[in-house]
Amino acid sequence: MSTVAMPAEERRAKYASQIDEFMDWVRDRNPGEAEFHQAVEEFAADIVPYVAENARYSDHNLLQRITEPDRVVIFRVCWEDDQGTAQVNRGYRVQFNNAIGPYKGGMRFHPSVNLSILKFLGFEQIFKNSLTTLPMGGGKGGSNFDPKGKSDAEVMRFCQALMSELARHIGNYRDVPAGDIGVGAREVGYLFGQYKRISANFQAGVITGKGLQYGGSLIRTEATGYGCVYFVAEALAYIGDELAGKTCLVSGSGNVAQYTTEKVIDLGGKVVTLSDSSGYIYDPDGIDREKLAYVIDLKTVRRGRIHEYVEKYPNATFYPGEKPWGVPCDVAFPSATQNEIDADDAQKLVEGGCKVVAEGANMPTTLEGAAIFQANNVIFLPAKAANAGGVAVSGLEMSQNSIRRPWSREEVDRRLRDIMRNIHEQCVHYGSGDGSSSVDYVHGANVGGFIKVADAMLAYGIV
Ligand code: NDP
Ligand code: 2IT
């Protein structure tokens, strides 16, 4: 039986000693990097067996090479706050792998940012970008800067200071940053503006997520959320079901959460929760377009907290300090941050009737949580497939920048839908057992994403 046809547990048991040996090597080489170990472990559980059974990939220490970043840049970022006090943050760019295209991936500004988190994100990005079918390598960057409570002028000075160093490491054929947590349209504008100033070049393809007036793409703002919902629609269609009438939980209330909610509404589903780091709101009537417009304004213009929702819509309840996973649902869209669904949360979702989990965030589910979903036949759609729509439209933004012509909203949306359908086909192709209709999306995404990168690396020889 090939590894594809084997249930995940059986496959992992058969190759347990090779997986353990490889993970011991990864842990020894990258001490203290818990999030990076976790991302590699999820990948290794599928790819160590795959490599063992496919001789083409077994030589040349390919897995050791693919888990070592090409390079990591770490730098001091000094800026002046509104009181005139010097502040110092740390900036990073992890250039993980450029086998199939320039490094590509977002920048995250959050106080928790460290090397482990950016390495996990950069590693995931390699295979996610490969799944999009577009020519993009994997990278990620960011800073421990906390945009919360900062004035626009402080955010601007910070972005300018960060770009003053980052500029020398990026370029449209080299490394193309974009947004992530804490980096949206405002920050991308300041970052691109500083790049343009330093380089005296209007190199539009050096960063994506730009404003529409200066080289941005229609639908990029919406792309991660829309893409995630399109992916769920594909997975449901595959089993003869649809999103219409389904009750959905969304966590987070930022970019991904907002446009996931919008597309669920478009397709006839009902979103009953949103959250932020202070707690979650439950709205039994569902979040309609008007309520969503309020949330988008609250979060992107007024930069307020999610509990304000219940002051405006008193039918809803705010649960401080809690996550939404105990609310009964059909579909869950974790769209806030890593490890927001642990084993207890996964158990609650299963007990609440959840049938599909689609990871809008990166690695929102712990390994233990994912095992509970798989053991209970929950359709578990991993981040590198489910949230690839964002970087896919970033790739389309780069295409438009290269040809110097913008595409219409319909054109970009059609291409996004085609890409999500294609990713689904790859997951089915690599993740279906012989004669079995159920799909192991984790296995499918890992193998599908790996092959293209591995083949390119082999073509280059030992580099
Ligand atoms: P935003 O900054 O727009 O929103 C982040 C949301 O998540 C906020 O509601 C925030 O709450 C919440 N959040 C962040 N950190 C934590 C935490 N430690 N605990 C609880 N809540 C938290 O980011 P995005 O929507 O862009 O990103 C959300 C997720 O989606 C991330 O995992 C990101 O990597 C992933 N992603 C993003 C893509 C994109 O295109 N933007 C593409 C693919 C994946 P609060 O305001 O209280 O911090
Ligand atoms: O995690 C991700 O895929 C992103 N934050 C988007 C990256 C990008 O380059 O658009």
PDB file of N, CA and C in Angstrom, residues 232 243 245-250 260 264 269-273 327-333:
ATOM      1  N   VAL A 232     -13.631  25.826   1.395  1.00  0.00           N
ATOM      2  CA  VAL A 232     -14.657  25.061   2.125  1.00  0.00           C
ATOM      3  C   VAL A 232     -15.780  24.656   1.169  1.00  0.00           C
ATOM      4  N   LEU A 243     -22.485  25.237   1.598  1.00  0.00           N
ATOM      5  CA  LEU A 243     -22.361  26.098   2.773  1.00  0.00           C
ATOM      6  C   LEU A 243     -23.699  26.733   3.174  1.00  0.00           C
ATOM      7  N   GLY A 245     -27.018  27.662   4.657  1.00  0.00           N
ATOM      8  CA  GLY A 245     -27.720  27.153   5.834  1.00  0.00           C
ATOM      9  C   GLY A 245     -26.813  26.690   6.957  1.00  0.00           C
ATOM     10  N   LYS A 246     -25.510  26.719   6.763  1.00  0.00           N
ATOM     11  CA  LYS A 246     -24.584  26.223   7.797  1.00  0.00           C
ATOM     12  C   LYS A 246     -24.280  27.328   8.825  1.00  0.00           C
ATOM     13  N   THR A 247     -24.188  26.916  10.097  1.00  0.00           N
ATOM     14  CA  THR A 247     -23.784  27.827  11.173  1.00  0.00           C
ATOM     15  C   THR A 247     -22.267  27.785  11.295  1.00  0.00           C
ATOM     16  N   CYS A 248     -21.661  28.957  11.284  1.00  0.00           N
ATOM     17  CA  CYS A 248     -20.192  29.026  11.256  1.00  0.00           C
ATOM     18  C   CYS A 248     -19.661  29.833  12.437  1.00  0.00           C
ATOM     19  N   LEU A 249     -18.548  29.362  12.996  1.00  0.00           N
ATOM     20  CA  LEU A 249     -17.815  30.125  14.007  1.00  0.00           C
ATOM     21  C   LEU A 249     -16.594  30.731  13.324  1.00  0.00           C
ATOM     22  N   VAL A 250     -16.358  32.014  13.545  1.00  0.00           N
ATOM     23  CA  VAL A 250     -15.136  32.660  13.067  1.00  0.00           C
ATOM     24  C   VAL A 250     -14.450  33.231  14.300  1.00  0.00           C
ATOM     25  N   THR A 260     -13.757  36.444   5.550  1.00  0.00           N
ATOM     26  CA  THR A 260     -14.359  35.116   5.674  1.00  0.00           C
ATOM     27  C   THR A 260     -15.845  35.299   5.962  1.00  0.00           C
ATOM     28  N   VAL A 264     -18.990  34.019   3.645  1.00  0.00           N
ATOM     29  CA  VAL A 264     -19.972  33.066   4.200  1.00  0.00           C
ATOM     30  C   VAL A 264     -21.382  33.638   4.007  1.00  0.00           C
ATOM     31  N   GLY A 269     -24.436  31.126   4.328  1.00  0.00           N
ATOM     32  CA  GLY A 269     -24.169  30.606   5.675  1.00  0.00           C
ATOM     33  C   GLY A 269     -24.400  31.681   6.722  1.00  0.00           C
ATOM     34  N   LYS A 270     -24.276  31.279   8.004  1.00  0.00           N
ATOM     35  CA  LYS A 270     -24.543  32.216   9.099  1.00  0.00           C
ATOM     36  C   LYS A 270     -23.360  32.213  10.057  1.00  0.00           C
ATOM     37  N   VAL A 271     -22.696  33.363  10.215  1.00  0.00           N
ATOM     38  CA  VAL A 271     -21.564  33.487  11.156  1.00  0.00           C
ATOM     39  C   VAL A 271     -22.109  34.014  12.472  1.00  0.00           C
ATOM     40  N   VAL A 272     -21.840  33.299  13.563  1.00  0.00           N
ATOM     41  CA  VAL A 272     -22.411  33.714  14.858  1.00  0.00           C
ATOM     42  C   VAL A 272     -21.362  34.194  15.865  1.00  0.00           C
ATOM     43  N   THR A 273     -20.066  34.081  15.537  1.00  0.00           N
ATOM     44  CA  THR A 273     -19.044  34.579  16.480  1.00  0.00           C
ATOM     45  C   THR A 273     -17.940  35.347  15.753  1.00  0.00           C
ATOM     46  N   VAL A 327     -19.299  26.949  21.154  1.00  0.00           N
ATOM     47  CA  VAL A 327     -20.607  27.244  20.549  1.00  0.00           C
ATOM     48  C   VAL A 327     -20.911  26.179  19.485  1.00  0.00           C
ATOM     49  N   PRO A 328     -22.100  25.556  19.525  1.00  0.00           N
ATOM     50  CA  PRO A 328     -22.433  24.539  18.511  1.00  0.00           C
ATOM     51  C   PRO A 328     -22.369  25.121  17.087  1.00  0.00           C
ATOM     52  N   CYS A 329     -21.844  24.336  16.148  1.00  0.00           N
ATOM     53  CA  CYS A 329     -21.691  24.863  14.780  1.00  0.00           C
ATOM     54  C   CYS A 329     -21.552  23.721  13.787  1.00  0.00           C
ATOM     55  N   ASP A 330     -21.588  24.075  12.498  1.00  0.00           N
ATOM     56  CA  ASP A 330     -21.283  23.125  11.427  1.00  0.00           C
ATOM     57  C   ASP A 330     -19.841  23.298  10.947  1.00  0.00           C
ATOM     58  N   VAL A 331     -19.402  24.562  10.848  1.00  0.00           N
ATOM     59  CA  VAL A 331     -18.078  24.862  10.291  1.00  0.00           C
ATOM     60  C   VAL A 331     -17.355  25.853  11.206  1.00  0.00           C
ATOM     61  N   ALA A 332     -16.055  25.612  11.452  1.00  0.00           N
ATOM     62  CA  ALA A 332     -15.253  26.553  12.247  1.00  0.00           C
ATOM     63  C   ALA A 332     -14.145  27.122  11.378  1.00  0.00           C
ATOM     64  N   PHE A 333     -13.971  28.440  11.464  1.00  0.00           N
ATOM     65  CA  PHE A 333     -12.921  29.145  10.720  1.00  0.00           C
ATOM     66  C   PHE A 333     -11.984  29.832  11.721  1.00  0.00           C
TER      67      PHE A 333
END
